[in-house]
Amino acid sequence: MGNLREIVVVGYDRTALLDLAGPVEVFQAANHGRERYRVTLATLGGGPFTATAGVRIEAGADLRTLDREIDTLLVVGGWGYDEAAADAVLTTNLRRLALKSRRVAGVCTGAVVLAGAGLLKGKKATTHWAFTGELENRGVEVEPDAIFVCDGQVATSAGVTAGIDLSLAMVEQDHGPALARRIAQYLVVFLQRSGGQSQFSVHTRSRPVSDGSLRALLDDIHADPTREWTVPVMARKAMMSVRHFARVFSRNVGISPAQYVERARVEAAADRLASTGDSLDLVARESGFGSAETLRRAFLRVLGVSPGSYRARFRTTGVA
């Protein structure tokens, strides 16, 4: 193979088209001027598969008979990820091919498929913000805010377009930042985004809570984030002692009461920033923060971006 690196992209029915097309475009763009990558689409059986909106895609190889050394084994995501992760034939072949690969990668919920194959054992990983719980339930150490995570020879990305970010990172690993930068400019994307994926998943993520009094409390916090939600106030609302409440809350929700209140207020502020032209001072007061500076610090802590940057990115497409 020489200097030509083969990227085997694994597809299956109900693959997300952009999960597939984004990385393929990055590696193809790297071939401008000199061939650096060969991209092979592979499925079980080598037949076509159905992606988003019924788009049929032809495969170029059968995973079951693929037996050569490859550079990168890349599994894409999509709504068919759960069935793919449970497919014993597919996961067996992924494990076999991983041993023949220099690098293994998963885009979006493709990370769940890798976990189903046992390829994320002992690794840090990420996936689309809406599916991080799927990885956690499989015993994977998840970095929920990351756009992509590289842990040794295994790499995973957040959702959908983050597959482009991950592919650019792999090109940079292979050929340096200059080539990755040229590809990013050609594709009209950032070489590195500002902030993590929390800014796209502003709505408070917590474990499902079975305790009825805690559920009612969480609903009340979101309904009125401006209230003075101290631990004693929340404990009384949940009809528990302060010590017992703090322990039960953290165990059931996964974060401290103060962290939850802050995230609920950030969520309320983010909604106002995206839907109104209110000043930062007004947004801060209406969402439970004492001042615009407190709001700014909370945004940087929870979302990794400033309130002004968040508004600029999510209020409008700029079409007007």
Coordinates of C-alpha atoms in Angstrom, one line a residue, residues 32-314:
H32 CA -6.2 16.8 -4.3
G33 CA -2.7 17.0 -5.7
R34 CA -1.5 13.7 -4.4
E35 CA -3.4 10.5 -3.6
R36 CA -3.1 9.9 0.2
Y37 CA -6.2 7.9 1.0
R38 CA -8.3 5.1 -0.5
V39 CA -11.9 5.0 0.9
T40 CA -13.7 1.7 0.8
L41 CA -17.3 1.4 1.8
A42 CA -18.1 -2.0 3.4
T43 CA -21.1 -3.8 4.7
L44 CA -22.0 -7.3 5.8
G45 CA -22.4 -9.2 2.6
G46 CA -21.0 -6.3 0.5
G47 CA -24.5 -5.3 -0.7
P48 CA -26.0 -1.8 -0.8
F49 CA -27.5 -0.2 2.3
T50 CA -30.1 2.4 3.0
A51 CA -29.2 5.7 4.5
T52 CA -31.2 8.8 5.4
A53 CA -34.4 9.4 3.4
G54 CA -34.1 6.1 1.7
V55 CA -30.9 6.9 -0.2
R56 CA -29.4 3.7 -1.4
I57 CA -25.6 3.5 -1.2
E58 CA -23.4 0.9 -3.0
A59 CA -20.8 -0.9 -0.9
G60 CA -17.4 -1.8 -2.3
A61 CA -16.4 -4.6 0.1
D62 CA -17.9 -7.4 2.3
L63 CA -16.8 -7.1 5.9
R64 CA -16.8 -10.9 6.3
T65 CA -14.2 -11.5 3.5
L66 CA -12.1 -8.4 4.0
D67 CA -8.8 -9.8 5.3
R68 CA -6.1 -7.2 4.5
E69 CA -4.2 -4.8 6.7
I70 CA -6.1 -1.4 6.7
D71 CA -5.2 2.0 8.1
T72 CA -8.5 3.1 9.6
L73 CA -11.7 1.2 10.4
L74 CA -14.4 3.9 10.7
V75 CA -17.9 3.0 11.8
V76 CA -20.6 5.7 11.1
G77 CA -23.8 6.4 13.1
G78 CA -27.4 6.6 12.3
W79 CA -30.8 5.4 13.6
G80 CA -29.8 1.8 12.9
Y81 CA -27.0 1.9 15.5
D82 CA -28.9 -0.2 18.1
E83 CA -29.5 -3.1 15.7
A84 CA -25.9 -2.8 14.5
A85 CA -24.5 -2.9 18.0
A86 CA -26.5 -6.0 18.7
D87 CA -25.6 -7.8 15.5
A88 CA -23.2 -10.6 16.6
V89 CA -21.9 -11.1 13.0
L90 CA -21.2 -7.5 12.5
T91 CA -19.5 -6.9 15.9
T92 CA -17.4 -10.1 15.5
N93 CA -16.1 -8.8 12.2
L94 CA -15.4 -5.4 13.6
R95 CA -13.3 -6.9 16.4
R96 CA -11.4 -9.0 13.8
L97 CA -10.8 -6.0 11.5
A98 CA -9.8 -3.8 14.4
L99 CA -6.8 -6.1 15.0
K100 CA -5.8 -5.5 11.4
S101 CA -6.2 -1.7 11.6
R102 CA -3.8 1.0 12.8
R103 CA -6.7 3.1 14.0
V104 CA -10.4 2.6 14.8
A105 CA -13.0 5.4 14.8
G106 CA -16.7 5.9 15.4
V107 CA -18.8 8.8 14.2
C108 CA -21.8 9.9 16.3
T109 CA -23.7 6.7 17.4
G110 CA -21.1 4.7 15.6
A111 CA -19.4 4.9 19.0
V112 CA -22.2 2.8 20.4
V113 CA -21.6 0.2 17.7
L114 CA -17.9 0.2 18.7
A115 CA -18.9 -0.3 22.3
G116 CA -21.2 -3.2 21.3
A117 CA -18.1 -4.8 19.7
G118 CA -16.1 -4.3 22.9
L119 CA -13.7 -1.9 21.2
L120 CA -14.2 1.0 23.7
K121 CA -13.3 -1.1 26.8
G122 CA -11.0 1.0 29.0
K123 CA -11.2 3.9 26.6
K124 CA -12.5 7.4 26.9
A125 CA -15.1 8.3 24.2
T126 CA -17.8 10.6 23.1
T127 CA -20.9 10.5 20.9
H128 CA -23.9 12.7 20.0
W129 CA -25.0 14.6 23.1
A130 CA -28.4 13.0 23.0
F131 CA -26.9 9.5 23.2
T132 CA -24.1 9.8 25.8
G133 CA -26.2 7.8 28.2
E134 CA -26.1 4.9 25.7
L135 CA -22.4 4.7 26.1
E136 CA -22.4 5.2 29.8
N137 CA -24.9 2.3 30.1
R138 CA -22.3 0.2 28.3
G139 CA -19.7 1.0 30.9
V140 CA -17.7 3.5 28.7
E141 CA -16.1 6.5 30.3
V142 CA -17.8 9.4 28.4
E143 CA -16.6 12.9 27.8
P144 CA -20.0 14.5 27.0
D145 CA -18.8 17.9 26.0
A146 CA -16.1 16.8 23.6
I147 CA -16.4 17.3 19.8
F148 CA -14.1 14.3 19.4
V149 CA -12.0 12.2 21.6
C150 CA -8.8 10.4 20.7
D151 CA -7.7 7.7 23.2
G152 CA -4.7 5.8 21.9
Q153 CA -5.6 4.2 18.6
V154 CA -9.4 4.7 19.1
A155 CA -11.2 7.9 18.2
T156 CA -14.9 8.9 18.5
S157 CA -16.8 12.0 17.6
A158 CA -19.9 13.8 18.7
G159 CA -22.9 13.9 16.4
V160 CA -23.3 14.2 12.7
T161 CA -21.1 17.1 11.4
A162 CA -18.6 16.3 14.2
G163 CA -17.4 13.5 12.0
I164 CA -15.9 16.2 9.8
D165 CA -14.0 17.6 12.8
L166 CA -12.7 14.1 13.7
S167 CA -11.7 13.3 10.1
L168 CA -9.8 16.6 9.9
A169 CA -8.0 15.7 13.2
M170 CA -7.0 12.3 11.7
V171 CA -5.7 14.0 8.5
E172 CA -3.7 16.3 10.7
Q173 CA -2.3 13.3 12.7
D174 CA -1.3 11.7 9.4
H175 CA -0.1 14.6 7.3
G176 CA 0.2 17.7 9.5
P177 CA -1.9 20.8 10.1
A178 CA -1.3 22.5 6.8
L179 CA -3.1 19.9 4.8
A180 CA -6.0 19.7 7.4
R181 CA -6.3 23.5 7.2
R182 CA -6.5 23.5 3.4
I183 CA -9.2 20.9 3.5
A184 CA -11.2 22.9 6.2
Q185 CA -11.0 26.0 4.0
Y186 CA -12.1 24.1 0.9
L187 CA -15.1 22.6 2.8
V188 CA -15.9 26.0 4.4
V189 CA -15.7 24.7 8.0
F190 CA -13.7 25.6 11.0
L191 CA -10.5 23.7 11.6
Q192 CA -11.3 23.9 15.3
R193 CA -14.6 24.9 16.8
S194 CA -15.1 27.3 19.7
G195 CA -16.6 25.5 22.7
G196 CA -17.7 21.9 23.0
Q197 CA -21.0 20.2 22.1
S198 CA -22.7 21.4 25.4
Q199 CA -23.6 24.6 23.5
F200 CA -25.8 22.4 21.2
S201 CA -27.3 20.5 24.1
V202 CA -28.1 23.3 26.4
H203 CA -31.2 21.6 27.9
T204 CA -30.3 20.1 31.2
R205 CA -29.2 16.5 30.9
S206 CA -29.7 14.3 34.0
R207 CA -30.5 10.7 34.7
P208 CA -34.2 9.7 34.8
V209 CA -35.4 10.3 38.4
S210 CA -37.8 7.8 39.9
D211 CA -38.3 9.6 43.2
G212 CA -41.6 11.5 42.9
S213 CA -40.7 14.3 45.2
L214 CA -37.4 14.9 43.4
R215 CA -39.1 14.9 40.0
A216 CA -41.6 17.5 41.3
L217 CA -38.7 19.6 42.6
L218 CA -36.8 19.5 39.3
D219 CA -40.0 20.6 37.5
D220 CA -40.4 23.5 39.9
I221 CA -36.8 24.6 39.4
H222 CA -37.3 24.8 35.6
A223 CA -40.7 26.5 36.0
D224 CA -39.2 29.3 38.2
P225 CA -35.4 29.4 37.9
T226 CA -35.3 32.9 39.4
R227 CA -36.4 31.6 42.8
E228 CA -33.7 31.4 45.6
W229 CA -33.1 27.7 45.3
T230 CA -30.8 27.1 48.2
V231 CA -30.2 23.6 49.5
P232 CA -32.4 24.1 52.6
V233 CA -35.3 25.5 50.4
M234 CA -35.0 22.5 48.0
A235 CA -34.7 20.0 50.9
R236 CA -38.0 21.4 52.4
K237 CA -39.7 21.2 49.0
A238 CA -38.6 17.5 48.7
M239 CA -39.6 16.9 52.4
M240 CA -36.2 15.7 53.4
S241 CA -33.5 16.8 55.9
V242 CA -30.7 18.9 54.4
R243 CA -28.1 16.2 54.8
H244 CA -30.3 13.4 53.4
F245 CA -31.5 15.6 50.5
A246 CA -27.9 16.5 49.4
R247 CA -27.0 12.8 49.4
V248 CA -30.2 11.6 47.7
F249 CA -30.1 14.4 45.1
S250 CA -26.5 13.8 44.0
R251 CA -27.0 10.0 43.9
N252 CA -30.2 10.2 41.8
V253 CA -29.5 13.2 39.6
G254 CA -25.7 12.7 39.1
I255 CA -24.7 16.3 40.0
S256 CA -25.0 18.5 43.1
P257 CA -28.2 20.6 43.7
A258 CA -26.2 23.8 43.1
Q259 CA -24.9 22.5 39.7
Y260 CA -28.4 21.5 38.7
V261 CA -29.9 25.0 39.5
E262 CA -27.1 26.7 37.6
R263 CA -27.6 24.5 34.5
A264 CA -31.4 25.1 34.7
R265 CA -30.7 28.9 34.8
V266 CA -28.3 28.6 31.9
E267 CA -31.0 26.8 29.9
A268 CA -33.5 29.5 30.6
A269 CA -31.0 32.2 29.7
A270 CA -30.1 30.4 26.5
D271 CA -33.7 30.2 25.4
R272 CA -34.1 34.0 26.0
L273 CA -30.8 34.8 24.2
A274 CA -31.9 32.8 21.1
S275 CA -35.5 34.1 21.0
T276 CA -35.3 37.7 22.1
G277 CA -33.2 40.8 21.7
D278 CA -33.2 41.5 25.5
S279 CA -30.1 43.0 27.0
L280 CA -27.7 40.6 28.9
D281 CA -28.7 42.4 32.2
L282 CA -32.4 41.7 31.6
V283 CA -31.7 38.1 30.5
A284 CA -29.6 37.6 33.6
R285 CA -32.4 38.8 35.9
E286 CA -35.1 36.9 34.2
S287 CA -33.2 33.6 34.4
G288 CA -32.1 33.8 38.0
F289 CA -28.6 35.3 37.7
G290 CA -27.8 38.4 39.6
S291 CA -25.9 40.2 36.9
A292 CA -24.6 39.9 33.3
E293 CA -21.2 39.1 34.7
T294 CA -22.5 36.2 36.8
L295 CA -24.4 35.0 33.6
R296 CA -21.2 35.2 31.6
R297 CA -19.2 33.1 34.1
A298 CA -22.0 30.5 34.3
F299 CA -22.1 30.2 30.5
L300 CA -18.4 29.8 30.2
R301 CA -18.5 27.2 33.0
V302 CA -21.4 25.2 31.6
L303 CA -21.3 25.7 27.9
G304 CA -17.8 26.8 27.2
V305 CA -18.9 29.9 25.3
S306 CA -19.9 33.4 26.3
P307 CA -23.6 34.6 26.2
G308 CA -22.8 36.9 23.3
S309 CA -21.2 34.1 21.3
Y310 CA -24.2 31.8 22.0
R311 CA -26.7 34.4 20.8
A312 CA -24.7 35.1 17.6
R313 CA -24.6 31.4 16.8
F314 CA -28.2 30.4 17.6

